Coordinates of C-alpha atoms in Angstrom, one line a residue:
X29 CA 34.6 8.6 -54.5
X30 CA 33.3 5.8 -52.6
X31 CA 29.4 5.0 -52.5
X32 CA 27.5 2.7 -49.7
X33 CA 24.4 2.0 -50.6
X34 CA 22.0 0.8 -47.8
X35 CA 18.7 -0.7 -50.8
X36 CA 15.4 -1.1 -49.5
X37 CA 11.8 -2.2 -51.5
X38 CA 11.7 1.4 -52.4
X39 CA 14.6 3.6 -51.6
X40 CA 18.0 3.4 -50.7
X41 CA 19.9 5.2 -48.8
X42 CA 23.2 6.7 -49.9
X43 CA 26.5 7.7 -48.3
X44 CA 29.4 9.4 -50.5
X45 CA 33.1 9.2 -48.8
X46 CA 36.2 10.7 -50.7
X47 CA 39.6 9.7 -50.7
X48 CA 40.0 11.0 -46.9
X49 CA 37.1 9.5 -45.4
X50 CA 35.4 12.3 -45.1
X51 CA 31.3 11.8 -45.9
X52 CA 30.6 14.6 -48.7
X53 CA 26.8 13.5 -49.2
X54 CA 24.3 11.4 -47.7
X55 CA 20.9 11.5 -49.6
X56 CA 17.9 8.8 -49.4
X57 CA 17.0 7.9 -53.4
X58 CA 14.1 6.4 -54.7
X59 CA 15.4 3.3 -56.1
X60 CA 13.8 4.0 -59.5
X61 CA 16.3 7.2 -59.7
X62 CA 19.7 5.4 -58.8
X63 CA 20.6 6.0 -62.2
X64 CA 20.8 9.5 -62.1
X65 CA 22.9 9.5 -58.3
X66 CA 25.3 6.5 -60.5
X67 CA 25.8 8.4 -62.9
X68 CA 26.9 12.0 -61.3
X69 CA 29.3 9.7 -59.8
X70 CA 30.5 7.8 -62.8
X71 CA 33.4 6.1 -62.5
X72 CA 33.5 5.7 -58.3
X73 CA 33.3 2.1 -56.3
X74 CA 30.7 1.2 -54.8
X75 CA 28.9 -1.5 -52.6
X76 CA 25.6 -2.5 -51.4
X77 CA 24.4 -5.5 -49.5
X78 CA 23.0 -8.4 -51.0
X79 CA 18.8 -8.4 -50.7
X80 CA 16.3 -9.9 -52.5
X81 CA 15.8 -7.0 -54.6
X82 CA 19.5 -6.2 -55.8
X83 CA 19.8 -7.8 -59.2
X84 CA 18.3 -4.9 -60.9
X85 CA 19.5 -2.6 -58.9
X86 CA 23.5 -4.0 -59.0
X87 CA 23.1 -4.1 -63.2
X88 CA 21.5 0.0 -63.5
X89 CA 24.6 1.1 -61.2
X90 CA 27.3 -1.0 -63.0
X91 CA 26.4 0.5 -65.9
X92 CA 28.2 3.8 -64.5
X93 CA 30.0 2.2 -61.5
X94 CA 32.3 -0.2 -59.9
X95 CA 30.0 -2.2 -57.8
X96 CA 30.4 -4.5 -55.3
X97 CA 27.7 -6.7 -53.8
X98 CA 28.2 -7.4 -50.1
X99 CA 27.6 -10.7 -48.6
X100 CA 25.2 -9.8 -45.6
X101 CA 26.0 -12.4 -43.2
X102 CA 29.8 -11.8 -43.3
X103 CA 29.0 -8.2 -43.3
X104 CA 27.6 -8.2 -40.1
X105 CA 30.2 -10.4 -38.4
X106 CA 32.4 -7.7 -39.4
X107 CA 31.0 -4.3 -39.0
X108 CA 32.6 -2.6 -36.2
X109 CA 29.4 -0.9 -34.9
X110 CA 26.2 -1.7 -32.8
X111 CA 23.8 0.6 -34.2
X112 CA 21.6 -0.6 -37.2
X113 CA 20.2 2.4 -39.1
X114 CA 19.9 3.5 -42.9
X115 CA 22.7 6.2 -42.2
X116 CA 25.0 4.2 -40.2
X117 CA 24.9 1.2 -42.9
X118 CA 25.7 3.3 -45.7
X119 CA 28.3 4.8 -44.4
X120 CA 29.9 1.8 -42.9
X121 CA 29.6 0.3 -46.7
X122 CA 31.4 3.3 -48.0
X123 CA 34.1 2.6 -45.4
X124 CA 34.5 -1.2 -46.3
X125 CA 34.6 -0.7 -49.6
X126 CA 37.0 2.6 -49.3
X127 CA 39.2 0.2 -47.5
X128 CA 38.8 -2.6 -50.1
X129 CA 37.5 -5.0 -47.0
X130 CA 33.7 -5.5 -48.3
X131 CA 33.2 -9.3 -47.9
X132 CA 32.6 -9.8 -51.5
X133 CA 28.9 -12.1 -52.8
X134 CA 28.1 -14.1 -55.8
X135 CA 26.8 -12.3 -58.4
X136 CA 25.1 -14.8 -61.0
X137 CA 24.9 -14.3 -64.9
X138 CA 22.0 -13.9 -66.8
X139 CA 21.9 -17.7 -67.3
X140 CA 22.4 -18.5 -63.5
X141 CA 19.2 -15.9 -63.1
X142 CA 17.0 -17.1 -64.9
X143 CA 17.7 -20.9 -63.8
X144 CA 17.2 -19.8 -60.5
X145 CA 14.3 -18.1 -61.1
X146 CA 12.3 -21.6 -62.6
X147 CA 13.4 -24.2 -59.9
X148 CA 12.4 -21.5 -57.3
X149 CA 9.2 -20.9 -59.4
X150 CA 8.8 -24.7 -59.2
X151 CA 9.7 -25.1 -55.5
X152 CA 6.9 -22.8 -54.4
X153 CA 4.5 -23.9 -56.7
X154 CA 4.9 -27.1 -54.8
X155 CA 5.0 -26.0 -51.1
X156 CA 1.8 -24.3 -52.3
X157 CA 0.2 -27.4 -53.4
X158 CA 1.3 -29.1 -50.1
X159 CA -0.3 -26.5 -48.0
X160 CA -3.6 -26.9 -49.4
X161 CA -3.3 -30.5 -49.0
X162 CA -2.2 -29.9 -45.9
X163 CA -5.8 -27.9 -45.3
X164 CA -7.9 -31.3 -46.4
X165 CA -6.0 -33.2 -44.2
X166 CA -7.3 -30.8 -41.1
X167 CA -10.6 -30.7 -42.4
X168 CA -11.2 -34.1 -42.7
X169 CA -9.3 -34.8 -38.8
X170 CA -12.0 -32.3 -38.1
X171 CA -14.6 -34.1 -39.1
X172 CA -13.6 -37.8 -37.8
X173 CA -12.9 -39.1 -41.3
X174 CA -9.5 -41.1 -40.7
X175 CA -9.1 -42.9 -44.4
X176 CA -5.7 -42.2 -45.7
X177 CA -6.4 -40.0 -48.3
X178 CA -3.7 -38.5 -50.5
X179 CA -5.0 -35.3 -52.0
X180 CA -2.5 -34.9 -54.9
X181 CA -3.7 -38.3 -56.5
X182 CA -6.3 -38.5 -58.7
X183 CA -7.5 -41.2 -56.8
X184 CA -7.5 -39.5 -53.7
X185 CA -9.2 -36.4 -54.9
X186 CA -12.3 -38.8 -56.3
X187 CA -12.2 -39.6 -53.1
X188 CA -12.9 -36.8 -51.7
X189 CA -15.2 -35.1 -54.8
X190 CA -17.6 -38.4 -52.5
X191 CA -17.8 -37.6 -49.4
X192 CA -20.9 -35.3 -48.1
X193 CA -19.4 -32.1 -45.6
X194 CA -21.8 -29.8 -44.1
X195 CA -22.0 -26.2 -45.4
X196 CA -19.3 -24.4 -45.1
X197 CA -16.8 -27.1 -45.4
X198 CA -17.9 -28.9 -48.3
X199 CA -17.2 -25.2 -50.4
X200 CA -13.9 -25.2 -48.6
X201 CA -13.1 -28.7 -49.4
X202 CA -14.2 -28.3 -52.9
X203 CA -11.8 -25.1 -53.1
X204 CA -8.9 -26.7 -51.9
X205 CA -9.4 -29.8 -54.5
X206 CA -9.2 -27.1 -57.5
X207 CA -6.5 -25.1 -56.1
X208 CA -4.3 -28.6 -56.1
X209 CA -5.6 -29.4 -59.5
X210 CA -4.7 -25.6 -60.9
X211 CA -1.1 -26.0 -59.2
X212 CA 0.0 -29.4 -60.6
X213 CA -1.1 -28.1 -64.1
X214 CA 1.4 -24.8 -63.6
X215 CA 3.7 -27.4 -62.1
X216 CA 3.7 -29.4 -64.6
X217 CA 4.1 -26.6 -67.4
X218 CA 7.3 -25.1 -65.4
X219 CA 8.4 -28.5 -65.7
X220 CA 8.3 -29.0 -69.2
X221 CA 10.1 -25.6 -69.3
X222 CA 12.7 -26.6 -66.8
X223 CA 13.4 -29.9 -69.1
X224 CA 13.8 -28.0 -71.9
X225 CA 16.5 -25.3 -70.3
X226 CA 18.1 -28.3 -68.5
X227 CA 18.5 -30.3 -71.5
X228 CA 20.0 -27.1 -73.9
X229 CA 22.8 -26.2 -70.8
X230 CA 26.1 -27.9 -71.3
X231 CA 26.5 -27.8 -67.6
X232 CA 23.0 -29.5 -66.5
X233 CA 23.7 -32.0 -69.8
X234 CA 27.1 -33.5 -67.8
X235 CA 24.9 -33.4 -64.4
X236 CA 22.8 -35.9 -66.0
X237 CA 25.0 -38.5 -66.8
X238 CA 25.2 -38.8 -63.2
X239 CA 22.5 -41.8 -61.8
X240 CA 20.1 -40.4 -59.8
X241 CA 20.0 -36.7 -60.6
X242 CA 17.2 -35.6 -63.0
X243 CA 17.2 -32.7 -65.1
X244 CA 15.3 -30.7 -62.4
X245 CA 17.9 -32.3 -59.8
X246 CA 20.7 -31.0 -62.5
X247 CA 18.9 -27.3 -63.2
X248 CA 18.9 -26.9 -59.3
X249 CA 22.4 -27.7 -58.9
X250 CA 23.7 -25.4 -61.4
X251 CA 21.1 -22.7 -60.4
X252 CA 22.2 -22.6 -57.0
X253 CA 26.5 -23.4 -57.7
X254 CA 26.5 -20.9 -60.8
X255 CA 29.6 -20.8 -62.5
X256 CA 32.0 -23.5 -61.0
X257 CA 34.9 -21.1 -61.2
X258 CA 33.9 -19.3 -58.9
X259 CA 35.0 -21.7 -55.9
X260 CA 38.6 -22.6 -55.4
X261 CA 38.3 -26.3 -55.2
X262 CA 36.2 -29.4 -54.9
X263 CA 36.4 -28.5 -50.7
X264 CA 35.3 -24.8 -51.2
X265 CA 32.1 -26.4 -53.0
X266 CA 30.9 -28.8 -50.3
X267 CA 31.5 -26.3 -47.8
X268 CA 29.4 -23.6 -49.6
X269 CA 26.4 -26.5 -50.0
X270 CA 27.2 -27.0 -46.0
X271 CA 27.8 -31.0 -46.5
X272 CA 31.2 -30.0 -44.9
X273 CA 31.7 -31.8 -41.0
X274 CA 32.4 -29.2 -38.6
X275 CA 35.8 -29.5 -36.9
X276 CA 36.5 -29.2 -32.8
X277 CA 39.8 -29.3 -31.9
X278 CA 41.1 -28.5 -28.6
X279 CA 44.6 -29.5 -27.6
X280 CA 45.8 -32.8 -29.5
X281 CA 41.9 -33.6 -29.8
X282 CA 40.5 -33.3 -33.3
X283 CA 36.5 -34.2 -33.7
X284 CA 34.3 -34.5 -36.6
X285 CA 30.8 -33.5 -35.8
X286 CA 27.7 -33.0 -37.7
X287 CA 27.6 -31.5 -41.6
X288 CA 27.5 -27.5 -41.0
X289 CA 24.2 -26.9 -42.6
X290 CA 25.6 -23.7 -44.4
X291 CA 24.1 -22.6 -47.6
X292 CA 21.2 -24.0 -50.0
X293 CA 19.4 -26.5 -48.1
X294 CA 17.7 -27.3 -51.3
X295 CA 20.8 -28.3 -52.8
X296 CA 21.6 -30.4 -50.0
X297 CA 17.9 -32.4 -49.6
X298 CA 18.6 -32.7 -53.5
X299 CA 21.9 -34.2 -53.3
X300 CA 21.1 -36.7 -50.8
X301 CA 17.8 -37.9 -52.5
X302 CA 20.1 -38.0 -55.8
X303 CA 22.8 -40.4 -53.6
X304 CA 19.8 -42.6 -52.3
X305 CA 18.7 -43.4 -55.6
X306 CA 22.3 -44.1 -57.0
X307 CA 23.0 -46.3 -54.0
X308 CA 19.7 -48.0 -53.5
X309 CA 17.5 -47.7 -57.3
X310 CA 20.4 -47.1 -59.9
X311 CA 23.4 -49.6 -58.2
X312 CA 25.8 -46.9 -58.9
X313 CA 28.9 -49.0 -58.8
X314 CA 31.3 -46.1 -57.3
X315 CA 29.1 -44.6 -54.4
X316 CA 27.4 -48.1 -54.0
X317 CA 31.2 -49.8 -52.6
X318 CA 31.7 -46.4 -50.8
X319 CA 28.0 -46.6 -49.0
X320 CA 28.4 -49.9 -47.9
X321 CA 31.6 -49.5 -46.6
X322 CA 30.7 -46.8 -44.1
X323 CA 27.5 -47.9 -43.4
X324 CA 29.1 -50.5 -41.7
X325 CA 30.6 -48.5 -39.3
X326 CA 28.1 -46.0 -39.0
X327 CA 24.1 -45.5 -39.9
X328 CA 22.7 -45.3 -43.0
X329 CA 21.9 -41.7 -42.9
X330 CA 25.3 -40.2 -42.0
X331 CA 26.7 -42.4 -45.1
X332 CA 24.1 -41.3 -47.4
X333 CA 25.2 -38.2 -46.8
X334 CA 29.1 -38.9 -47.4
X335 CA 27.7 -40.7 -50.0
X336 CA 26.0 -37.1 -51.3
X337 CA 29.6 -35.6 -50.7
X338 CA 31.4 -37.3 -52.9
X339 CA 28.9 -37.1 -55.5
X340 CA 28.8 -33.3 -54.9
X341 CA 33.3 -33.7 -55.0
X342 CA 32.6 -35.4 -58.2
X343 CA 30.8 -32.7 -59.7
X344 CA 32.6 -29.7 -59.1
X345 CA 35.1 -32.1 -60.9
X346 CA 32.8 -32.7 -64.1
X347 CA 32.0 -29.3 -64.3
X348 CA 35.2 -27.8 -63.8
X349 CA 36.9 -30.6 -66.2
X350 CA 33.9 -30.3 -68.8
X351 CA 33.6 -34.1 -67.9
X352 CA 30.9 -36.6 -68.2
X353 CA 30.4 -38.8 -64.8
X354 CA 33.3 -41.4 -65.0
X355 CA 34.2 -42.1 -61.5
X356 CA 37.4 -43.7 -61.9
X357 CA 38.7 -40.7 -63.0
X358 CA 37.5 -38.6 -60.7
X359 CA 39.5 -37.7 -58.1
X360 CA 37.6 -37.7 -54.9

């Protein structure tokens, strides 16, 4: 038999093909009782989309079937209908994956999970933390104080613990202060974690012999790649973190445009900011003759980015290698 499984908060929806195609159930399932559905049909293939929710679910139904984890964007390039409902996405799961066609997704480990989980924990701590600084910063524009103030200093708070704001706003002020200060202390706690997991993974151990990336800068990386097996090559990666150029060719004209943008953003921002400070604090001796040479030609920004693709080239090299940073040797 062949499951599609449409998941939901909740429930999922369920659609059972055999080997002719035929649909021999459709049943919406309370996500809590997927076990049950898995196993009556222990032993069949199965395939739901990837959601944000589909970790626990993918690791209950393996237990009793062969599951496959759709990408979602590919799977909607691909599905051959224009109708978007529970039913019809079940069932055109349990097609795709009755003809073997499901456009397969990364499934982390444990490991991966759980790295994920603390720089993710970490990045929204932080956007947190800006937002309520981002709240003073209104306040005070709406109350004609113009100092520079930077809320996330000590300094800056003192600052601000001075300044006399009529009732409401001085509550609301005094609010946001504490909220900042509550945030950087859980910030810095899932710090402290994240150097401790970054410094006990061999993988996040070689990213830091790299200048420039730090063991949060490492965690994220190897959170967000997983297991460097996974990708065919050292071009597979940088077109996964979207620091690949997209290509327009037309006739006997070839054009390199802008980087595609594709995948985790994060890992991009962090891989630029990694080359920045190997090029311009650390004096990184490979990417440092490399920078300068395009920059030359072209601005600063576009070869800071090169500059974060070869240092992206040269770690899928270290990881897949089990290498240490040694430039010379890698083959970029």
């Amino acid at each position: 038999m062949y499951l599609g499984i449409d998941v939901h908060k909740r429930y999922a929806q369920v659609a059972v093909m055999d080997e002719a195609g035929e649909i021999v159930e459709e049943v919406r399932v309370e996500n809590a009782n997927l076990d049950d559905l898995a196993q009556r049909y222990a032993g069949s293939q199965a395939a739901l989309e990837a959601t944000s929710n589909y970790y626990h679910i993918h690791d209950t139904l393996s237990e009793h079937l062969d599951v496959t984890v759709a990408h979602p964007k590919e799977l909607n390039q691909i599905a051959d209908t224009d109708k978007k409902t529970d039913r019809v996405d079940a069932k055109e799961l349990a097609r795709m994956v009755r003809l073997n066609s499901v456009p397969e997704s990364y499934v982390p480990t444990d490991e991966v999970r759980e790295a994920r989980a603390l720089v993710r924990g970490r990045q929204t701590l932080v956007e947190n933390r800006t937002k309520y600084a981002n709240k003073i910063h209104g306040l005070l524009s709406d109350h004609g104080i113009t100092e520079d103030v930077k809320p996330l200093t000590q300094e800056g708070r003192e600052f601000l613990r001075e300044l006399s704001l009529p009732t409401p706003w001085d509550s609301l002020l005094e609010s946001y202060i504490e909220l900042i200060e509550t945030l950087s202390e859980e910030i810095r706690n899932l710090e402290e974690t994240i150097e401790e997991r970054a410094g006990s993974l061999k993988e996040t151990q070689l990213l830091m012999t790299i200048p420039g990336v730090s063991y949060y800068t490492a965690l994220t990386i190897y959170a967000e790649l997983g297991e460097i097996s996974r990708f065919d090559g050292d071009k597979s990666v940088v077109s996964y973190v979207g620091l690949n150029p997209v290509i327009r060719e037309s006739g006997d004209s070839r054009i390199e445009g802008s980087i595609s943008k594709r995948g985790s953003g994060r890992v991009r921002w962090l891989l630029v900011q990694a080359a920045n400070t190997a090029v311009h604090t650390c004096n990184d001796e490979y990417l440092s003759r490399f920078y300068e040479r395009l920059a030359s030609r072209k601005n600063s920004q576009k070869a800071i980015v090169a500059c974060a693709r070869k240092m992206l080239v040269s770690i899928y090299h270290m990881l897949d290698r089990g290498e240490v940073y040694d430039p010379p040797d890698v083959n970029a």
